[in-house]
Amino acid sequence: MGLQETKIESLPFVTAELNYLAPTPGKPRTYAFDPPPGEPKSTSLPEPHQVPIFDARLIASNISLDREGFALVRHPTQVKDFYDDAELRAVYYPAVEAFLRATLKADRVFIFDHTVRKRVAGAADIRDGGPRQPATRVHVDQTAVSGANRVREHLPDEADELLKGRVQVINLWRPIRGPLRDSPLAMADGTTVAPEDLIASDLIYPNRRGETYSVKYNPNHRWFYFPEMTPDEALLLKCYDSATDGRTRFGPHTAFVDPTTPADAPPRESIELRTLVFHKQ
C-alpha cells in the first residue's frame, strides 16, 4: 500500500523551485567536456516550477525503495576524510558493499564509481576539477538502456549471465558534514511519475556516450526530502531496475534551494556511491 493522501497532506513542507526539462526539439544532449565549436554545452534547458516538497521524516518507515524509489537508512561510517580517494576505496567501498548486500538481500554488489560534491556559490559544475557542484535539475542517472549497459561496461565477461537476473543501479548518498541545511536532495515518489515524463538524454564524454533521463513537469509528481540529515544517515536512490513487475524502476531526484536554509548554513558537502546490485531471482 502506498503513502496515504491524508497523511501526506498533514506533513510539514517547503515550497521550492525545481528545474524540469523545457520542451526541446530532438533528443536532449549535454557535453561532459568543452563542446565542439559552435555547439552549445547542452540542449537541455531548464523549466522551473514551484512545488511543495514534503518532510518525509515522520513517514520514513513507510517509504520503500521498491515502491517510492528511495529510502532513508542509518549507516555510520569509519571514514575520516571523504576527500581522500585511497581511504574511500579501502574503507568506504567495502563497508557500503557489505551494507547494501545485507540491506537489499542482494547476491552481489559492485561499486563502479563515486562523486564528491561541495557547493561553491556562483561556480560552474566542472568534471575532473575537484569536487562537483550539487546537481540542480530533475534527473535520473540511468535509463532503461544505460542501466543494462553499465553491466556490460564494468563486468563485460559476466554481463550476459548477470543480465539474466534482476539488476539495479542504486546510489548511496550522504552528507559529509551535518546537519545538512544547504542544498538538500529532493526525491520524487516513483508511483507519481509516468513513463512519458522521463526523456532519454545523451551525456557525451570524450570516449563514450552515456544516457540519463531528464524529466518533464507533471503536476501529479509528489516530492519529499529529509531535512537536516547527519553524516550517520544515507539515502538509497534507485536509478535503474530491470524488474518490470510494477516496482518503481527509476527515481527522479535533484538538489534544491530550501527557502528556510539559514543564511549562515555551511555549504553542502556530500558523496554518492554508484552501485550495481544483482539478484539471481
PDB file of C-alpha atoms in Angstrom:
ATOM      1  CA  MET A   1       0.000   0.000   0.000  1.00  0.00           C
ATOM      2  CA  GLY A   2       1.343   3.438  -0.951  1.00  0.00           C
ATOM      3  CA  LEU A   3       1.504   6.546   1.150  1.00  0.00           C
ATOM      4  CA  GLN A   4      -1.932   7.763   2.195  1.00  0.00           C
ATOM      5  CA  GLU A   5      -3.039  11.167   0.937  1.00  0.00           C
ATOM      6  CA  THR A   6      -4.394  12.272   4.304  1.00  0.00           C
ATOM      7  CA  LYS A   7      -1.050  11.509   5.956  1.00  0.00           C
ATOM      8  CA  ILE A   8       0.857  13.355   3.221  1.00  0.00           C
ATOM      9  CA  GLU A   9      -1.296  16.471   3.468  1.00  0.00           C
ATOM     10  CA  SER A  10      -0.588  16.768   7.195  1.00  0.00           C
ATOM     11  CA  LEU A  11       3.202  16.722   6.764  1.00  0.00           C
ATOM     12  CA  PRO A  12       5.340  19.857   7.032  1.00  0.00           C
ATOM     13  CA  PHE A  13       6.614  21.077   3.667  1.00  0.00           C
ATOM     14  CA  VAL A  14       8.555  23.813   1.953  1.00  0.00           C
ATOM     15  CA  THR A  15       7.741  25.331  -1.425  1.00  0.00           C
ATOM     16  CA  ALA A  16      10.784  25.470  -3.671  1.00  0.00           C
ATOM     17  CA  GLU A  17      11.789  25.785  -7.305  1.00  0.00           C
ATOM     18  CA  LEU A  18      12.716  22.605  -9.175  1.00  0.00           C
ATOM     19  CA  ASN A  19      14.249  22.661 -12.657  1.00  0.00           C
ATOM     20  CA  TYR A  20      12.396  20.367 -15.031  1.00  0.00           C
ATOM     21  CA  LEU A  21      13.184  19.905 -18.731  1.00  0.00           C
ATOM     22  CA  ALA A  22      11.858  22.593 -21.055  1.00  0.00           C
ATOM     23  CA  PRO A  23      10.418  21.313 -24.362  1.00  0.00           C
ATOM     24  CA  THR A  24      13.261  20.822 -26.822  1.00  0.00           C
ATOM     25  CA  PRO A  25      13.412  19.669 -30.455  1.00  0.00           C
ATOM     26  CA  GLY A  26      15.164  16.335 -30.865  1.00  0.00           C
ATOM     27  CA  LYS A  27      16.860  14.268 -28.201  1.00  0.00           C
ATOM     28  CA  PRO A  28      18.380  16.448 -25.470  1.00  0.00           C
ATOM     29  CA  ARG A  29      22.153  16.192 -25.146  1.00  0.00           C
ATOM     30  CA  THR A  30      24.849  17.567 -22.880  1.00  0.00           C
ATOM     31  CA  TYR A  31      28.615  17.554 -23.365  1.00  0.00           C
ATOM     32  CA  ALA A  32      30.660  16.489 -20.339  1.00  0.00           C
ATOM     33  CA  PHE A  33      33.605  18.423 -21.777  1.00  0.00           C
ATOM     34  CA  ASP A  34      34.078  21.576 -23.861  1.00  0.00           C
ATOM     35  CA  PRO A  35      31.763  21.156 -26.874  1.00  0.00           C
ATOM     36  CA  PRO A  36      32.893  21.411 -30.488  1.00  0.00           C
ATOM     37  CA  PRO A  37      32.996  24.956 -31.917  1.00  0.00           C
ATOM     38  CA  GLY A  38      29.529  26.346 -32.491  1.00  0.00           C
ATOM     39  CA  GLU A  39      27.818  23.687 -30.370  1.00  0.00           C
ATOM     40  CA  PRO A  40      26.038  24.598 -27.114  1.00  0.00           C
ATOM     41  CA  LYS A  41      27.208  22.860 -23.949  1.00  0.00           C
ATOM     42  CA  SER A  42      23.697  21.470 -23.556  1.00  0.00           C
ATOM     43  CA  THR A  43      20.347  21.487 -25.338  1.00  0.00           C
ATOM     44  CA  SER A  44      18.631  20.549 -22.056  1.00  0.00           C
ATOM     45  CA  LEU A  45      17.171  23.863 -20.915  1.00  0.00           C
ATOM     46  CA  PRO A  46      15.554  24.280 -17.504  1.00  0.00           C
ATOM     47  CA  GLU A  47      11.849  24.895 -16.979  1.00  0.00           C
ATOM     48  CA  PRO A  48      11.490  25.956 -13.320  1.00  0.00           C
ATOM     49  CA  HIS A  49       8.365  25.080 -11.338  1.00  0.00           C
ATOM     50  CA  GLN A  50       7.422  25.920  -7.757  1.00  0.00           C
ATOM     51  CA  VAL A  51       6.385  22.705  -5.986  1.00  0.00           C
ATOM     52  CA  PRO A  52       5.720  21.596  -2.402  1.00  0.00           C
ATOM     53  CA  ILE A  53       8.442  19.306  -1.045  1.00  0.00           C
ATOM     54  CA  PHE A  54       7.242  17.311   1.958  1.00  0.00           C
ATOM     55  CA  ASP A  55       9.295  16.494   5.046  1.00  0.00           C
ATOM     56  CA  ALA A  56       9.382  12.693   4.975  1.00  0.00           C
ATOM     57  CA  ARG A  57      10.936  12.115   8.392  1.00  0.00           C
ATOM     58  CA  LEU A  58       7.610  11.273  10.055  1.00  0.00           C
ATOM     59  CA  ILE A  59       6.819   8.650   7.412  1.00  0.00           C
ATOM     60  CA  ALA A  60      10.356   7.360   6.749  1.00  0.00           C
ATOM     61  CA  SER A  61       9.472   3.841   7.900  1.00  0.00           C
ATOM     62  CA  ASN A  62       6.636   3.705   5.344  1.00  0.00           C
ATOM     63  CA  ILE A  63       8.827   4.624   2.386  1.00  0.00           C
ATOM     64  CA  SER A  64      10.162   1.793   0.241  1.00  0.00           C
ATOM     65  CA  LEU A  65      12.962   1.650  -2.305  1.00  0.00           C
ATOM     66  CA  ASP A  66      10.823  -0.671  -4.434  1.00  0.00           C
ATOM     67  CA  ARG A  67       7.682   1.481  -4.267  1.00  0.00           C
ATOM     68  CA  GLU A  68       8.703   5.144  -3.976  1.00  0.00           C
ATOM     69  CA  GLY A  69      12.213   4.608  -5.376  1.00  0.00           C
ATOM     70  CA  PHE A  70      14.198   5.943  -2.416  1.00  0.00           C
ATOM     71  CA  ALA A  71      14.747   5.206   1.262  1.00  0.00           C
ATOM     72  CA  LEU A  72      16.452   6.743   4.290  1.00  0.00           C
ATOM     73  CA  VAL A  73      18.850   4.425   6.124  1.00  0.00           C
ATOM     74  CA  ARG A  74      21.103   4.707   9.130  1.00  0.00           C
ATOM     75  CA  HIS A  75      24.679   3.995   8.095  1.00  0.00           C
ATOM     76  CA  PRO A  76      27.520   5.177  10.375  1.00  0.00           C
ATOM     77  CA  THR A  77      30.928   5.233   8.728  1.00  0.00           C
ATOM     78  CA  GLN A  78      34.554   4.976   9.844  1.00  0.00           C
ATOM     79  CA  VAL A  79      35.809   7.269   7.055  1.00  0.00           C
ATOM     80  CA  LYS A  80      37.851  10.193   8.360  1.00  0.00           C
ATOM     81  CA  ASP A  81      38.441  12.091   5.107  1.00  0.00           C
ATOM     82  CA  PHE A  82      35.942  11.775   2.264  1.00  0.00           C
ATOM     83  CA  TYR A  83      38.292  13.761   0.029  1.00  0.00           C
ATOM     84  CA  ASP A  84      40.947  11.020   0.298  1.00  0.00           C
ATOM     85  CA  ASP A  85      40.335   8.711  -2.642  1.00  0.00           C
ATOM     86  CA  ALA A  86      42.538   5.944  -1.257  1.00  0.00           C
ATOM     87  CA  GLU A  87      40.688   5.915   2.070  1.00  0.00           C
ATOM     88  CA  LEU A  88      37.345   5.812   0.282  1.00  0.00           C
ATOM     89  CA  ARG A  89      38.327   2.752  -1.709  1.00  0.00           C
ATOM     90  CA  ALA A  90      39.967   0.987   1.240  1.00  0.00           C
ATOM     91  CA  VAL A  91      37.385   1.786   3.935  1.00  0.00           C
ATOM     92  CA  TYR A  92      34.156   3.143   2.455  1.00  0.00           C
ATOM     93  CA  TYR A  93      33.708   0.931  -0.608  1.00  0.00           C
ATOM     94  CA  PRO A  94      33.812  -2.429   1.247  1.00  0.00           C
ATOM     95  CA  ALA A  95      31.604  -1.120   4.055  1.00  0.00           C
ATOM     96  CA  VAL A  96      28.946   0.108   1.621  1.00  0.00           C
ATOM     97  CA  GLU A  97      29.138  -3.088  -0.410  1.00  0.00           C
ATOM     98  CA  ALA A  98      28.505  -5.224   2.684  1.00  0.00           C
ATOM     99  CA  PHE A  99      25.749  -2.898   3.903  1.00  0.00           C
ATOM    100  CA  LEU A 100      23.877  -2.978   0.593  1.00  0.00           C
ATOM    101  CA  ARG A 101      24.198  -6.740   0.234  1.00  0.00           C
ATOM    102  CA  ALA A 102      22.610  -7.186   3.658  1.00  0.00           C
ATOM    103  CA  THR A 103      20.020  -4.403   3.394  1.00  0.00           C
ATOM    104  CA  LEU A 104      18.831  -5.273  -0.116  1.00  0.00           C
ATOM    105  CA  LYS A 105      19.332  -9.046   0.290  1.00  0.00           C
ATOM    106  CA  ALA A 106      21.470  -8.979  -2.832  1.00  0.00           C
ATOM    107  CA  ASP A 107      23.586 -11.774  -4.218  1.00  0.00           C
ATOM    108  CA  ARG A 108      26.265  -9.315  -5.272  1.00  0.00           C
ATOM    109  CA  VAL A 109      27.042  -5.595  -5.175  1.00  0.00           C
ATOM    110  CA  PHE A 110      29.589  -3.909  -7.439  1.00  0.00           C
ATOM    111  CA  ILE A 111      30.587  -0.269  -6.816  1.00  0.00           C
ATOM    112  CA  PHE A 112      31.564   1.387 -10.091  1.00  0.00           C
ATOM    113  CA  ASP A 113      32.296   4.988  -9.064  1.00  0.00           C
ATOM    114  CA  HIS A 114      31.691   7.842  -6.648  1.00  0.00           C
ATOM    115  CA  THR A 115      31.272  11.604  -6.752  1.00  0.00           C
ATOM    116  CA  VAL A 116      32.137  14.081  -4.008  1.00  0.00           C
ATOM    117  CA  ARG A 117      30.256  17.385  -4.155  1.00  0.00           C
ATOM    118  CA  LYS A 118      30.747  20.733  -2.458  1.00  0.00           C
ATOM    119  CA  ARG A 119      28.608  23.735  -3.258  1.00  0.00           C
ATOM    120  CA  VAL A 120      30.589  26.823  -4.192  1.00  0.00           C
ATOM    121  CA  ALA A 121      28.340  29.839  -4.777  1.00  0.00           C
ATOM    122  CA  GLY A 122      28.480  31.022  -8.376  1.00  0.00           C
ATOM    123  CA  ALA A 123      30.940  28.350  -9.540  1.00  0.00           C
ATOM    124  CA  ALA A 124      30.367  26.212 -12.618  1.00  0.00           C
ATOM    125  CA  ASP A 125      29.985  22.441 -12.288  1.00  0.00           C
ATOM    126  CA  ILE A 126      33.237  21.165 -13.804  1.00  0.00           C
ATOM    127  CA  ARG A 127      34.041  17.476 -14.157  1.00  0.00           C
ATOM    128  CA  ASP A 128      37.574  16.360 -13.259  1.00  0.00           C
ATOM    129  CA  GLY A 129      38.209  19.640 -11.471  1.00  0.00           C
ATOM    130  CA  GLY A 130      37.836  18.678  -7.821  1.00  0.00           C
ATOM    131  CA  PRO A 131      34.503  18.368  -6.001  1.00  0.00           C
ATOM    132  CA  ARG A 132      31.429  18.683  -8.207  1.00  0.00           C
ATOM    133  CA  GLN A 133      28.590  21.107  -7.577  1.00  0.00           C
ATOM    134  CA  PRO A 134      25.165  19.809  -6.491  1.00  0.00           C
ATOM    135  CA  ALA A 135      23.033  18.735  -9.466  1.00  0.00           C
ATOM    136  CA  THR A 136      20.216  21.277  -9.742  1.00  0.00           C
ATOM    137  CA  ARG A 137      17.981  19.720 -12.391  1.00  0.00           C
ATOM    138  CA  VAL A 138      15.437  16.943 -12.033  1.00  0.00           C
ATOM    139  CA  HIS A 139      17.032  13.794 -13.450  1.00  0.00           C
ATOM    140  CA  VAL A 140      17.575  10.049 -13.190  1.00  0.00           C
ATOM    141  CA  ASP A 141      21.184   8.876 -13.509  1.00  0.00           C
ATOM    142  CA  GLN A 142      20.384   5.940 -15.820  1.00  0.00           C
ATOM    143  CA  THR A 143      17.821   4.885 -18.421  1.00  0.00           C
ATOM    144  CA  ALA A 144      16.426   1.518 -19.475  1.00  0.00           C
ATOM    145  CA  VAL A 145      19.270   1.336 -21.995  1.00  0.00           C
ATOM    146  CA  SER A 146      22.190   2.740 -19.998  1.00  0.00           C
ATOM    147  CA  GLY A 147      21.342   0.815 -16.819  1.00  0.00           C
ATOM    148  CA  ALA A 148      21.905  -2.504 -18.583  1.00  0.00           C
ATOM    149  CA  ASN A 149      24.903  -1.072 -20.429  1.00  0.00           C
ATOM    150  CA  ARG A 150      26.567  -0.339 -17.082  1.00  0.00           C
ATOM    151  CA  VAL A 151      26.809  -4.093 -16.510  1.00  0.00           C
ATOM    152  CA  ARG A 152      28.358  -4.604 -19.944  1.00  0.00           C
ATOM    153  CA  GLU A 153      30.778  -1.734 -19.374  1.00  0.00           C
ATOM    154  CA  HIS A 154      32.024  -2.704 -15.914  1.00  0.00           C
ATOM    155  CA  LEU A 155      31.653  -6.506 -15.927  1.00  0.00           C
ATOM    156  CA  PRO A 156      31.905  -7.423 -19.615  1.00  0.00           C
ATOM    157  CA  ASP A 157      32.947 -11.058 -19.146  1.00  0.00           C
ATOM    158  CA  GLU A 158      29.980 -11.795 -16.872  1.00  0.00           C
ATOM    159  CA  ALA A 159      27.391  -9.438 -18.334  1.00  0.00           C
ATOM    160  CA  ASP A 160      25.304 -11.919 -20.310  1.00  0.00           C
ATOM    161  CA  GLU A 161      24.849 -14.156 -17.273  1.00  0.00           C
ATOM    162  CA  LEU A 162      24.290 -11.314 -14.809  1.00  0.00           C
ATOM    163  CA  LEU A 163      21.662  -9.701 -17.032  1.00  0.00           C
ATOM    164  CA  LYS A 164      19.558 -12.881 -16.855  1.00  0.00           C
ATOM    165  CA  GLY A 165      18.768 -11.942 -13.239  1.00  0.00           C
ATOM    166  CA  ARG A 166      17.487  -8.733 -11.700  1.00  0.00           C
ATOM    167  CA  VAL A 167      19.865  -5.779 -11.906  1.00  0.00           C
ATOM    168  CA  GLN A 168      19.541  -2.449 -10.128  1.00  0.00           C
ATOM    169  CA  VAL A 169      21.655   0.698 -10.128  1.00  0.00           C
ATOM    170  CA  ILE A 170      21.429   2.092  -6.600  1.00  0.00           C
ATOM    171  CA  ASN A 171      23.174   5.250  -5.399  1.00  0.00           C
ATOM    172  CA  LEU A 172      24.068   5.625  -1.732  1.00  0.00           C
ATOM    173  CA  TRP A 173      24.116   9.378  -0.975  1.00  0.00           C
ATOM    174  CA  ARG A 174      25.138  11.016   2.281  1.00  0.00           C
ATOM    175  CA  PRO A 175      26.197  14.406   3.651  1.00  0.00           C
ATOM    176  CA  ILE A 176      29.858  14.625   4.593  1.00  0.00           C
ATOM    177  CA  ARG A 177      29.062  17.223   7.257  1.00  0.00           C
ATOM    178  CA  GLY A 178      25.823  17.850   9.061  1.00  0.00           C
ATOM    179  CA  PRO A 179      23.208  18.535   9.991  1.00  0.00           C
ATOM    180  CA  LEU A 180      22.768  19.394   6.320  1.00  0.00           C
ATOM    181  CA  ARG A 181      20.703  22.535   5.757  1.00  0.00           C
ATOM    182  CA  ASP A 182      22.106  23.766   2.446  1.00  0.00           C
ATOM    183  CA  SER A 183      21.068  22.333  -0.963  1.00  0.00           C
ATOM    184  CA  PRO A 184      19.278  19.218   0.328  1.00  0.00           C
ATOM    185  CA  LEU A 185      18.163  16.458  -2.004  1.00  0.00           C
ATOM    186  CA  ALA A 186      14.546  16.134  -3.169  1.00  0.00           C
ATOM    187  CA  MET A 187      13.177  12.784  -4.342  1.00  0.00           C
ATOM    188  CA  ALA A 188      10.053  12.173  -6.411  1.00  0.00           C
ATOM    189  CA  ASP A 189       7.640   9.461  -5.299  1.00  0.00           C
ATOM    190  CA  GLY A 190       8.095   6.995  -8.149  1.00  0.00           C
ATOM    191  CA  THR A 191       4.425   5.989  -8.042  1.00  0.00           C
ATOM    192  CA  THR A 192       3.523   9.530  -9.199  1.00  0.00           C
ATOM    193  CA  VAL A 193       5.918   9.537 -12.190  1.00  0.00           C
ATOM    194  CA  ALA A 194       4.506   8.456 -15.565  1.00  0.00           C
ATOM    195  CA  PRO A 195       6.770   6.719 -18.115  1.00  0.00           C
ATOM    196  CA  GLU A 196       6.215   9.562 -20.577  1.00  0.00           C
ATOM    197  CA  ASP A 197       7.626  12.047 -18.025  1.00  0.00           C
ATOM    198  CA  LEU A 198      11.092  10.511 -18.492  1.00  0.00           C
ATOM    199  CA  ILE A 199      13.003  11.840 -21.508  1.00  0.00           C
ATOM    200  CA  ALA A 200      16.134   9.937 -22.562  1.00  0.00           C
ATOM    201  CA  SER A 201      19.003  12.412 -22.913  1.00  0.00           C
ATOM    202  CA  ASP A 202      22.544  11.906 -24.186  1.00  0.00           C
ATOM    203  CA  LEU A 203      25.536  12.656 -21.971  1.00  0.00           C
ATOM    204  CA  ILE A 204      28.546  12.870 -24.285  1.00  0.00           C
ATOM    205  CA  TYR A 205      32.043  12.094 -22.979  1.00  0.00           C
ATOM    206  CA  PRO A 206      35.280  12.288 -24.999  1.00  0.00           C
ATOM    207  CA  ASN A 207      35.354   8.497 -25.409  1.00  0.00           C
ATOM    208  CA  ARG A 208      31.785   7.333 -24.902  1.00  0.00           C
ATOM    209  CA  ARG A 209      28.128   8.350 -24.852  1.00  0.00           C
ATOM    210  CA  GLY A 210      26.000   7.835 -21.745  1.00  0.00           C
ATOM    211  CA  GLU A 211      22.277   8.280 -21.339  1.00  0.00           C
ATOM    212  CA  THR A 212      20.255   9.753 -18.480  1.00  0.00           C
ATOM    213  CA  TYR A 213      16.621  10.713 -18.050  1.00  0.00           C
ATOM    214  CA  SER A 214      15.634  14.336 -17.986  1.00  0.00           C
ATOM    215  CA  VAL A 215      12.139  14.849 -16.560  1.00  0.00           C
ATOM    216  CA  LYS A 216       9.137  16.764 -17.909  1.00  0.00           C
ATOM    217  CA  TYR A 217       6.932  18.601 -15.444  1.00  0.00           C
ATOM    218  CA  ASN A 218       3.841  16.757 -14.301  1.00  0.00           C
ATOM    219  CA  PRO A 219       1.593  18.317 -11.632  1.00  0.00           C
ATOM    220  CA  ASN A 220       0.956  14.826 -10.244  1.00  0.00           C
ATOM    221  CA  HIS A 221       4.581  14.474  -9.090  1.00  0.00           C
ATOM    222  CA  ARG A 222       4.937  14.333  -5.322  1.00  0.00           C
ATOM    223  CA  TRP A 223       8.248  15.393  -3.805  1.00  0.00           C
ATOM    224  CA  PHE A 224       9.937  14.571  -0.484  1.00  0.00           C
ATOM    225  CA  TYR A 225      13.116  15.407   1.412  1.00  0.00           C
ATOM    226  CA  PHE A 226      14.731  14.574   4.728  1.00  0.00           C
ATOM    227  CA  PRO A 227      15.774  17.835   6.400  1.00  0.00           C
ATOM    228  CA  GLU A 228      18.930  18.154   8.480  1.00  0.00           C
ATOM    229  CA  MET A 229      20.480  14.844   7.507  1.00  0.00           C
ATOM    230  CA  THR A 230      23.548  13.850   9.524  1.00  0.00           C
ATOM    231  CA  PRO A 231      26.672  12.028   8.293  1.00  0.00           C
ATOM    232  CA  ASP A 232      25.386   8.870  10.023  1.00  0.00           C
ATOM    233  CA  GLU A 233      22.399   8.830   7.655  1.00  0.00           C
ATOM    234  CA  ALA A 234      22.267   7.976   3.970  1.00  0.00           C
ATOM    235  CA  LEU A 235      19.753   7.909   1.147  1.00  0.00           C
ATOM    236  CA  LEU A 236      19.298   4.998  -1.202  1.00  0.00           C
ATOM    237  CA  LEU A 237      18.283   6.255  -4.641  1.00  0.00           C
ATOM    238  CA  LYS A 238      17.023   3.902  -7.335  1.00  0.00           C
ATOM    239  CA  CYS A 239      18.456   4.890 -10.712  1.00  0.00           C
ATOM    240  CA  TYR A 240      17.550   1.728 -12.633  1.00  0.00           C
ATOM    241  CA  ASP A 241      15.751  -1.567 -12.066  1.00  0.00           C
ATOM    242  CA  SER A 242      15.466  -4.309 -14.675  1.00  0.00           C
ATOM    243  CA  ALA A 243      12.358  -5.707 -12.921  1.00  0.00           C
ATOM    244  CA  THR A 244       9.161  -4.886 -14.815  1.00  0.00           C
ATOM    245  CA  ASP A 245       6.654  -6.269 -12.305  1.00  0.00           C
ATOM    246  CA  GLY A 246       5.222  -2.942 -11.144  1.00  0.00           C
ATOM    247  CA  ARG A 247       8.045  -1.816  -8.876  1.00  0.00           C
ATOM    248  CA  THR A 248       9.397   1.693  -9.357  1.00  0.00           C
ATOM    249  CA  ARG A 249      12.262   1.410 -11.840  1.00  0.00           C
ATOM    250  CA  PHE A 250      13.568   4.993 -11.953  1.00  0.00           C
ATOM    251  CA  GLY A 251      13.679   7.589  -9.178  1.00  0.00           C
ATOM    252  CA  PRO A 252      13.912  11.259 -10.225  1.00  0.00           C
ATOM    253  CA  HIS A 253      15.816  13.490  -7.818  1.00  0.00           C
ATOM    254  CA  THR A 254      17.518  16.883  -7.613  1.00  0.00           C
ATOM    255  CA  ALA A 255      19.205  19.282  -5.237  1.00  0.00           C
ATOM    256  CA  PHE A 256      17.106  22.319  -4.407  1.00  0.00           C
ATOM    257  CA  VAL A 257      17.347  25.663  -2.651  1.00  0.00           C
ATOM    258  CA  ASP A 258      15.454  25.330   0.625  1.00  0.00           C
ATOM    259  CA  PRO A 259      13.910  28.746   1.411  1.00  0.00           C
ATOM    260  CA  THR A 260      14.220  28.014   5.155  1.00  0.00           C
ATOM    261  CA  THR A 261      18.012  27.495   4.998  1.00  0.00           C
ATOM    262  CA  PRO A 262      19.755  29.853   7.470  1.00  0.00           C
ATOM    263  CA  ALA A 263      21.971  32.443   5.797  1.00  0.00           C
ATOM    264  CA  ASP A 264      24.999  31.184   7.729  1.00  0.00           C
ATOM    265  CA  ALA A 265      24.494  27.487   6.919  1.00  0.00           C
ATOM    266  CA  PRO A 266      27.723  25.804   5.738  1.00  0.00           C
ATOM    267  CA  PRO A 267      27.709  24.910   2.018  1.00  0.00           C
ATOM    268  CA  ARG A 268      26.553  21.387   1.262  1.00  0.00           C
ATOM    269  CA  GLU A 269      29.229  18.691   1.109  1.00  0.00           C
ATOM    270  CA  SER A 270      28.121  15.226   0.063  1.00  0.00           C
ATOM    271  CA  ILE A 271      29.217  11.983  -1.527  1.00  0.00           C
ATOM    272  CA  GLU A 272      27.349   9.452  -3.628  1.00  0.00           C
ATOM    273  CA  LEU A 273      28.473   5.921  -4.463  1.00  0.00           C
ATOM    274  CA  ARG A 274      27.019   4.330  -7.578  1.00  0.00           C
ATOM    275  CA  THR A 275      26.482   0.607  -7.423  1.00  0.00           C
ATOM    276  CA  LEU A 276      25.241  -2.340  -9.438  1.00  0.00           C
ATOM    277  CA  VAL A 277      23.038  -4.614  -7.313  1.00  0.00           C
ATOM    278  CA  PHE A 278      22.428  -8.162  -8.535  1.00  0.00           C
ATOM    279  CA  HIS A 279      19.735 -10.697  -7.659  1.00  0.00           C
ATOM    280  CA  LYS A 280      19.738 -14.123  -9.280  1.00  0.00           C
ATOM    281  CA  GLN A 281      15.925 -14.315  -8.831  1.00  0.00           C
TER     282      GLN A 281
END
